CSV table of C-alpha atoms in Angstrom, one decimal:
chain,number,residue,atom,x,y,z
A,1,MET,CA,0.0,0.0,0.0
A,2,ALA,CA,1.3,3.4,-0.9
A,3,ARG,CA,2.5,5.5,2.0
A,4,LEU,CA,0.6,8.7,2.8
A,5,VAL,CA,2.2,11.5,0.8
A,6,ALA,CA,2.9,14.0,3.5
A,7,LEU,CA,2.4,17.7,3.1
A,8,GLN,CA,0.8,17.6,-0.4
A,9,GLN,CA,-0.9,20.7,-1.5
A,10,GLN,CA,-4.7,20.5,-1.5
A,11,THR,CA,-6.2,20.7,-5.0
A,12,GLN,CA,-9.7,19.4,-4.5
A,13,PRO,CA,-12.2,22.2,-4.7
A,14,SER,CA,-15.2,20.9,-2.8
A,15,LEU,CA,-16.5,22.3,0.5
A,16,SER,CA,-17.3,18.7,1.4
A,17,LEU,CA,-20.5,19.5,3.2
A,18,LEU,CA,-22.3,16.2,3.7
A,19,PRO,CA,-26.0,15.7,4.4
A,20,SER,CA,-26.8,13.9,7.7
A,21,SER,CA,-27.6,10.9,5.6
A,22,LEU,CA,-24.4,10.1,3.7
A,23,SER,CA,-26.2,8.0,1.2
A,24,ASP,CA,-28.1,11.0,-0.3
A,25,PHE,CA,-25.1,13.2,-0.9
A,26,SER,CA,-25.5,14.7,-4.4
A,27,GLY,CA,-22.1,16.1,-4.8
A,28,THR,CA,-23.2,19.7,-4.8
A,29,ARG,CA,-20.1,22.0,-4.9
A,30,LEU,CA,-20.2,25.3,-3.1
A,31,HIS,CA,-16.7,26.5,-3.9
A,32,SER,CA,-17.7,28.5,-6.9
A,33,GLN,CA,-19.6,30.8,-4.5
A,34,VAL,CA,-16.5,31.8,-2.6
A,35,GLN,CA,-15.9,35.5,-2.9
A,36,CYS,CA,-13.4,37.9,-1.4
A,37,LYS,CA,-16.2,40.4,-0.6
A,38,ARG,CA,-18.2,39.3,2.4
A,39,ARG,CA,-21.8,38.4,1.8
A,40,VAL,CA,-24.5,40.0,3.9
A,41,TRP,CA,-26.2,37.2,5.7
A,42,LYS,CA,-29.7,37.4,7.1
A,43,THR,CA,-29.8,37.6,10.8
A,44,LYS,CA,-30.7,34.2,12.3
A,45,GLY,CA,-30.9,32.7,15.7
A,46,ALA,CA,-32.9,35.5,17.3
A,47,LEU,CA,-33.4,34.6,20.9
A,48,GLN,CA,-37.2,34.2,20.9
A,49,VAL,CA,-39.1,31.4,22.5
A,50,SER,CA,-42.6,30.5,23.4
A,51,ALA,CA,-44.0,31.3,26.9
A,52,SER,CA,-44.3,28.6,29.5
A,53,SER,CA,-45.1,28.4,33.2
A,54,SER,CA,-42.5,30.3,35.3
A,55,LYS,CA,-39.9,28.3,37.1
A,56,ASN,CA,-37.2,29.1,39.7
A,57,ILE,CA,-34.1,27.9,37.7
A,58,LEU,CA,-30.5,27.5,38.7
A,59,ILE,CA,-27.7,27.4,36.0
A,60,MET,CA,-24.4,26.0,37.2
A,61,GLY,CA,-22.0,28.3,35.3
A,62,GLY,CA,-23.5,30.5,32.7
A,63,THR,CA,-21.1,33.4,32.1
A,64,ARG,CA,-18.8,32.1,29.3
A,65,PHE,CA,-20.6,30.6,26.3
A,66,ILE,CA,-23.5,28.2,26.3
A,67,GLY,CA,-25.1,29.7,29.5
A,68,VAL,CA,-24.9,33.2,28.1
A,69,PHE,CA,-27.4,32.4,25.4
A,70,LEU,CA,-29.4,29.9,27.5
A,71,SER,CA,-29.9,32.3,30.3
A,72,ARG,CA,-31.3,34.9,27.9
A,73,LEU,CA,-33.8,32.5,26.5
A,74,LEU,CA,-35.0,31.5,30.0
A,75,VAL,CA,-35.4,35.1,31.2
A,76,LYS,CA,-37.4,35.9,28.0
A,77,GLU,CA,-39.7,33.0,28.9
A,78,GLY,CA,-40.4,34.6,32.2
A,79,HIS,CA,-38.4,32.3,34.4
A,80,GLN,CA,-36.5,33.4,37.5
A,81,VAL,CA,-32.8,32.6,36.7
A,82,THR,CA,-29.9,32.4,39.0
A,83,LEU,CA,-26.3,31.8,37.9
A,84,PHE,CA,-24.0,29.9,40.3
A,85,THR,CA,-20.4,30.9,39.7
A,86,ARG,CA,-17.2,31.7,41.5
A,87,GLY,CA,-17.7,35.4,40.7
A,88,LYS,CA,-14.5,35.7,38.7
A,89,ALA,CA,-16.3,37.0,35.6
A,90,PRO,CA,-19.1,39.5,35.3
A,91,ILE,CA,-22.5,38.0,35.7
A,92,SER,CA,-23.8,39.7,32.6
A,93,GLN,CA,-22.2,41.2,29.5
A,94,GLN,CA,-23.8,42.9,26.5
A,95,LEU,CA,-23.7,40.6,23.5
A,96,PRO,CA,-22.6,41.8,20.1
A,97,GLY,CA,-25.8,43.0,18.3
A,98,GLU,CA,-27.8,43.1,21.5
A,99,SER,CA,-29.8,46.3,22.0
A,100,ASP,CA,-29.2,48.5,25.0
A,101,GLN,CA,-32.8,47.9,26.0
A,102,ASP,CA,-32.7,44.1,25.8
A,103,TYR,CA,-29.4,44.0,27.7
A,104,ALA,CA,-30.7,46.3,30.4
A,105,GLU,CA,-33.8,44.2,30.8
A,106,PHE,CA,-31.8,41.0,31.0
A,107,SER,CA,-29.2,42.3,33.5
A,108,SER,CA,-31.9,43.6,35.8
A,109,LYS,CA,-33.5,40.2,36.1
A,110,ILE,CA,-30.6,37.8,36.2
A,111,LEU,CA,-29.6,36.7,39.8
A,112,HIS,CA,-26.3,35.5,41.1
A,113,LEU,CA,-25.2,32.9,43.7
A,114,LYS,CA,-21.5,33.2,44.4
A,115,GLY,CA,-19.6,30.0,45.5
A,116,ASP,CA,-17.4,27.1,44.6
A,117,ARG,CA,-19.4,24.1,43.4
A,118,LYS,CA,-16.6,21.8,44.8
A,119,ASP,CA,-17.5,23.1,48.3
A,120,SER,CA,-20.3,20.5,48.8
A,121,GLU,CA,-21.4,21.9,52.2
A,122,PHE,CA,-21.9,25.4,50.8
A,123,VAL,CA,-23.7,24.0,47.8
A,124,LYS,CA,-26.1,22.0,50.0
A,125,THR,CA,-27.0,24.9,52.4
A,126,SER,CA,-27.2,27.7,49.7
A,127,LEU,CA,-29.3,25.7,47.3
A,128,ALA,CA,-31.6,24.3,50.0
A,129,ALA,CA,-32.4,27.9,51.0
A,130,LYS,CA,-33.4,28.8,47.5
A,131,GLY,CA,-35.5,25.8,46.7
A,132,PHE,CA,-34.9,25.7,42.9
A,133,ASP,CA,-37.4,23.9,40.6
A,134,VAL,CA,-34.9,23.2,37.8
A,135,VAL,CA,-31.2,22.9,37.5
A,136,TYR,CA,-29.2,23.3,34.3
A,137,ASP,CA,-25.7,22.0,34.9
A,138,ILE,CA,-23.6,23.5,32.1
A,139,ASN,CA,-20.1,23.1,33.5
A,140,GLY,CA,-20.3,19.9,35.5
A,141,ARG,CA,-17.5,17.4,34.9
A,142,GLU,CA,-17.8,14.8,37.7
A,143,ALA,CA,-20.6,12.9,39.3
A,144,VAL,CA,-19.4,13.9,42.8
A,145,GLU,CA,-20.2,17.6,41.8
A,146,VAL,CA,-23.8,16.7,41.3
A,147,GLU,CA,-24.6,14.7,44.4
A,148,PRO,CA,-24.8,17.8,46.8
A,149,ILE,CA,-27.1,19.5,44.4
A,150,LEU,CA,-29.6,16.6,44.4
A,151,ASP,CA,-29.2,16.3,48.2
A,152,ALA,CA,-30.1,20.0,48.6
A,153,LEU,CA,-33.1,19.9,46.4
A,154,PRO,CA,-35.3,16.8,47.2
A,155,LYS,CA,-38.2,18.4,45.4
A,156,LEU,CA,-36.3,19.2,42.2
A,157,GLU,CA,-38.5,18.9,39.2
A,158,GLN,CA,-35.8,18.4,36.5
A,159,PHE,CA,-32.0,18.2,36.2
A,160,ILE,CA,-30.8,19.1,32.8
A,161,TYR,CA,-27.2,18.2,32.1
A,162,CYS,CA,-24.7,19.3,29.4
A,163,SER,CA,-22.8,16.1,28.5
A,164,SER,CA,-20.7,15.5,25.4
A,165,ALA,CA,-20.8,13.3,22.3
A,166,GLY,CA,-17.2,12.6,23.2
A,167,VAL,CA,-18.5,9.8,25.5
A,168,TYR,CA,-19.1,7.5,22.6
A,169,LEU,CA,-16.8,4.6,21.9
A,170,LYS,CA,-14.8,5.1,18.7
A,171,SER,CA,-16.5,3.2,15.9
A,172,ASP,CA,-16.4,2.4,12.2
A,173,LEU,CA,-20.2,2.6,12.2
A,174,LEU,CA,-21.4,6.2,12.0
A,175,PRO,CA,-23.2,8.5,12.8
A,176,HIS,CA,-23.3,7.9,16.5
A,177,SER,CA,-26.7,7.4,17.9
A,178,GLU,CA,-27.8,7.7,21.6
A,179,LYS,CA,-27.9,3.9,21.8
A,180,ASP,CA,-24.3,3.5,20.7
A,181,ALA,CA,-21.6,2.0,23.0
A,182,VAL,CA,-19.9,4.5,25.2
A,183,ASP,CA,-16.2,4.6,26.3
A,184,PRO,CA,-15.7,4.5,30.0
A,185,LYS,CA,-12.0,5.5,29.4
A,186,SER,CA,-12.7,8.6,27.3
A,187,ARG,CA,-11.6,12.0,28.6
A,188,HIS,CA,-15.3,12.7,29.1
A,189,LYS,CA,-15.8,9.7,31.4
A,190,GLY,CA,-16.8,12.1,34.2
A,191,LYS,CA,-19.8,13.2,32.2
A,192,LEU,CA,-20.7,9.6,31.4
A,193,GLU,CA,-20.5,8.7,35.1
A,194,THR,CA,-22.7,11.7,35.9
A,195,GLU,CA,-25.4,10.4,33.5
A,196,SER,CA,-25.2,7.1,35.3
A,197,PHE,CA,-25.4,8.7,38.7
A,198,LEU,CA,-28.5,10.7,37.7
A,199,GLU,CA,-30.2,7.6,36.5
A,200,SER,CA,-29.3,5.8,39.7
A,201,ARG,CA,-30.9,8.5,41.8
A,202,GLY,CA,-34.2,8.2,40.1
A,203,VAL,CA,-34.6,11.9,39.4
A,204,ASN,CA,-36.2,13.5,36.4
A,205,TRP,CA,-33.1,14.2,34.3
A,206,THR,CA,-32.2,15.0,30.7
A,207,SER,CA,-28.8,14.9,29.2
A,208,ILE,CA,-27.7,16.8,26.1
A,209,ARG,CA,-24.7,15.5,24.1
A,210,PRO,CA,-23.3,18.2,21.8
A,211,VAL,CA,-20.6,17.4,19.2
A,212,TYR,CA,-18.4,20.4,18.4
A,213,ILE,CA,-20.0,23.7,19.5
A,214,TYR,CA,-19.3,26.9,17.7
A,215,GLY,CA,-20.6,30.5,17.7
A,216,PRO,CA,-20.0,33.9,19.1
A,217,LEU,CA,-18.0,33.9,22.4
A,218,ASN,CA,-16.7,30.4,21.8
A,219,TYR,CA,-13.7,29.8,24.2
A,220,ASN,CA,-12.6,26.6,22.4
A,221,PRO,CA,-10.4,27.1,19.4
A,222,VAL,CA,-12.9,25.7,16.8
A,223,GLU,CA,-13.7,28.3,14.2
A,224,GLU,CA,-11.3,30.8,15.8
A,225,TRP,CA,-8.4,28.6,14.8
A,226,PHE,CA,-9.3,28.9,11.1
A,227,PHE,CA,-10.2,32.6,11.3
A,228,HIS,CA,-6.8,33.5,12.7
A,229,ARG,CA,-5.0,31.8,9.8
A,230,LEU,CA,-7.4,33.2,7.2
A,231,LYS,CA,-6.9,36.7,8.5
A,232,ALA,CA,-3.2,36.3,8.4
A,233,GLY,CA,-3.3,35.0,4.8
A,234,ARG,CA,-1.5,31.8,5.9
A,235,PRO,CA,-1.9,28.3,4.5
A,236,ILE,CA,-4.0,26.1,6.7
A,237,PRO,CA,-2.3,22.9,7.8
A,238,ILE,CA,-4.7,19.9,8.1
A,239,PRO,CA,-3.6,16.4,9.2
A,240,ASN,CA,-3.5,13.5,6.8
A,241,SER,CA,-5.9,13.5,3.9
A,242,GLY,CA,-8.4,16.2,5.1
A,243,ILE,CA,-11.4,14.1,4.2
A,244,GLN,CA,-12.0,13.2,7.8
A,245,ILE,CA,-15.7,13.9,8.5
A,246,THR,CA,-16.8,15.9,11.5
A,247,GLN,CA,-19.8,18.0,12.7
A,248,LEU,CA,-20.5,21.4,14.3
A,249,GLY,CA,-23.5,22.8,16.0
A,250,HIS,CA,-24.3,26.4,16.6
A,251,VAL,CA,-24.5,27.6,20.3
A,252,LYS,CA,-27.9,29.3,19.7
A,253,ASP,CA,-29.3,26.1,18.3
A,254,LEU,CA,-27.9,24.2,21.3
A,255,ALA,CA,-29.5,26.8,23.7
A,256,LYS,CA,-32.9,26.2,22.0
A,257,ALA,CA,-32.5,22.5,22.5
A,258,PHE,CA,-31.9,23.0,26.2
A,259,ILE,CA,-35.1,25.1,26.3
A,260,GLN,CA,-37.2,22.4,24.5
A,261,VAL,CA,-36.4,19.7,27.0
A,262,LEU,CA,-37.5,22.0,29.9
A,263,GLY,CA,-40.7,20.5,31.4
A,264,ASN,CA,-41.0,18.1,28.5
A,265,GLU,CA,-42.2,14.7,29.5
A,266,LYS,CA,-40.8,13.2,26.4
A,267,ALA,CA,-37.3,14.3,27.6
A,268,SER,CA,-37.5,12.6,31.0
A,269,GLN,CA,-34.5,10.3,31.6
A,270,GLN,CA,-33.4,10.7,28.0
A,271,VAL,CA,-30.2,11.5,26.2
A,272,PHE,CA,-30.2,13.6,23.0
A,273,ASN,CA,-27.4,14.3,20.5
A,274,ILE,CA,-27.4,18.0,19.5
A,275,SER,CA,-25.4,19.4,16.6
A,276,GLY,CA,-25.8,20.7,13.0
A,277,GLU,CA,-27.8,19.1,10.3
A,278,LYS,CA,-24.8,18.3,8.0
A,279,TYR,CA,-21.4,16.8,8.3
A,280,VAL,CA,-18.3,18.4,6.9
A,281,SER,CA,-14.7,17.3,6.0
A,282,PHE,CA,-11.7,19.1,7.6
A,283,ASP,CA,-10.9,20.6,4.2
A,284,GLY,CA,-14.5,21.6,3.7
A,285,LEU,CA,-14.5,23.3,7.1
A,286,ALA,CA,-11.5,25.4,6.2
A,287,LYS,CA,-13.3,26.5,3.0
A,288,ALA,CA,-16.6,27.1,4.8
A,289,CYS,CA,-14.8,29.4,7.3
A,290,ALA,CA,-13.3,31.3,4.4
A,291,LYS,CA,-16.6,31.6,2.6
A,292,ALA,CA,-18.4,32.7,5.7
A,293,ALA,CA,-15.9,35.4,6.6
A,294,GLY,CA,-15.4,36.7,3.0
A,295,PHE,CA,-11.8,35.5,2.5
A,296,PRO,CA,-10.4,33.9,-0.6
A,297,GLU,CA,-10.4,30.1,-0.7
A,298,PRO,CA,-7.5,29.1,1.4
A,299,GLU,CA,-4.4,27.1,0.5
A,300,ILE,CA,-4.5,23.8,2.4
A,301,VAL,CA,-1.4,21.9,3.3
A,302,HIS,CA,-1.7,18.2,4.4
A,303,TYR,CA,0.8,16.7,6.8
A,304,ASN,CA,1.5,13.5,8.6
A,305,PRO,CA,1.3,14.2,12.3
A,306,LYS,CA,3.6,11.2,13.1
A,307,GLU,CA,6.5,13.0,11.4
A,308,PHE,CA,6.4,15.9,13.9
A,309,ASP,CA,7.0,16.5,17.6
A,310,PHE,CA,4.7,19.3,18.7
A,311,GLY,CA,5.4,18.7,22.4
A,312,LYS,CA,2.4,19.7,24.5
A,313,LYS,CA,1.0,22.0,21.8
A,314,LYS,CA,-2.0,21.0,19.8
A,315,ALA,CA,-1.4,21.5,16.1
A,316,PHE,CA,-5.1,21.0,15.0
A,317,PRO,CA,-8.3,21.7,17.1
A,318,PHE,CA,-10.2,18.6,16.1
A,319,ARG,CA,-9.7,14.9,16.8
A,320,ASP,CA,-8.1,13.3,13.8
A,321,GLN,CA,-10.9,10.9,13.0
A,322,HIS,CA,-14.4,10.7,11.6
A,323,PHE,CA,-16.6,12.0,14.4
A,324,PHE,CA,-20.3,12.9,14.0
A,325,ALA,CA,-23.7,12.0,15.5
A,326,SER,CA,-27.3,11.6,14.4
A,327,ILE,CA,-29.7,14.3,15.6
A,328,ASP,CA,-32.8,12.4,14.5
A,329,LYS,CA,-33.9,11.6,18.0
A,330,ALA,CA,-34.0,15.3,19.0
A,331,LYS,CA,-35.8,16.2,15.8
A,332,HIS,CA,-38.5,13.5,16.1
A,333,VAL,CA,-39.0,13.4,19.9
A,334,LEU,CA,-38.5,17.1,20.8
A,335,GLY,CA,-39.5,18.7,17.5
A,336,TRP,CA,-36.2,20.6,17.6
A,337,GLU,CA,-34.6,21.6,14.4
A,338,PRO,CA,-31.2,23.4,14.0
A,339,GLU,CA,-31.8,26.8,12.5
A,340,PHE,CA,-28.2,27.5,11.2
A,341,ASP,CA,-26.6,25.8,8.3
A,342,LEU,CA,-22.8,25.6,8.6
A,343,VAL,CA,-21.8,28.6,6.5
A,344,GLU,CA,-24.5,30.8,7.9
A,345,GLY,CA,-23.5,29.8,11.4
A,346,LEU,CA,-19.9,30.5,10.8
A,347,ALA,CA,-20.8,33.9,9.3
A,348,ASP,CA,-22.8,34.7,12.5
A,349,SER,CA,-19.8,33.8,14.6
A,350,TYR,CA,-17.4,35.8,12.6
A,351,ASN,CA,-19.6,38.9,12.2
A,352,LEU,CA,-20.5,39.0,15.9
A,353,ASP,CA,-17.1,38.1,17.3
A,354,PHE,CA,-13.9,37.6,15.5
A,355,GLY,CA,-14.7,40.0,12.7
A,356,ARG,CA,-15.2,42.7,15.4
A,357,GLY,CA,-11.6,42.1,16.6
A,358,THR,CA,-12.6,40.0,19.6
A,359,TYR,CA,-11.4,36.5,20.3
A,360,ARG,CA,-10.4,34.3,23.2
A,361,LYS,CA,-6.8,33.3,22.3
A,362,GLU,CA,-4.0,35.1,20.5
A,363,ALA,CA,-2.8,33.5,17.3
A,364,ASP,CA,-0.1,30.9,17.7
A,365,PHE,CA,1.4,29.7,14.4
A,366,SER,CA,4.4,27.9,15.9
A,367,THR,CA,3.2,24.4,15.0
A,368,ASP,CA,2.2,25.7,11.6
A,369,ASP,CA,5.7,27.0,11.0
A,370,LEU,CA,7.1,23.5,11.8
A,371,ILE,CA,4.8,21.9,9.3
A,372,LEU,CA,5.1,24.5,6.6
A,373,GLY,CA,8.9,24.6,7.0
A,374,LYS,CA,9.2,20.9,6.3
A,375,SER,CA,6.8,21.3,3.4
A,376,LEU,CA,9.1,23.8,1.7
A,377,VAL,CA,12.1,21.5,2.2
A,378,LEU,CA,10.3,18.6,0.6
A,379,GLN,CA,9.3,20.8,-2.4
A,380,ALA,CA,12.8,22.2,-3.0
């Protein structure tokens, strides 16, 4: 078998966006629509939801990413919302594109409970005094962090947990469904153990398993990793063939899924995968980021990761494998539908965040330089 040709220049033009059913892929190419001038995308993902009975809701976390959008939806529905945080970040911040009036209304209603969730005694006493109806656990990682919450709230109506599709056991049979085997040794094993603990306690729980999340305020280097390189006019290094298939879901769509399980009997003691409608290759994602942000189609350089020693640095933000999940259960059981397609969602993220000069991490091209330096030597 021929050895992988490392560092070859990418020549295939496809965005490689795949429908959620791989068998109905028609081969539609989007690369011809790539323009240097940024398109004006219609505003999507407006935070509007239907009214429901008011609940006293606690969000564990809520000031960084997912909870920022979720808390706004809940407040707009008329719920009393309290954020439990260590108080290291402001409890509210005005979102890009959010009107002064909307922000003032939100910030006047959001409540705060300051504390460390690892201090189990404080959690028990403070939560018991508040008597919350519903808990959204956005930042929980271990089952031991959940136990004092349940102990403090014996009359809790629902516990809604943010898990991860990373709990699934690696498989050749994709997409992952909620019934697939899980990996007790995965780096998300704590979330898997939390789901098991919730089931063992017999509470009314729901678990959401996102794949890769993206959108404005994303603190993980997902789309931001590509945007940094596109802005700098640099080639984009992608491991191996670049045809590895993955999946991204917009944070606003995720927030709406969290809303749709609230008080929903069909969501009781259920797990739901949540992500975007279509799958995309690594190469296609690079091109989709460029298209969304109005950059020229990028130069893509493939490399063999085994030929490099990056130390503790991560050269690429995605796991180097096929990784995507079916969202059919959420669609059929909850009636939930993702609003954003990938390019529109990336445009939303760019226009409301990176394109305004805001991002979470400074650009670091040190691993890129190692890859590209070797590429130039091989081409000489």
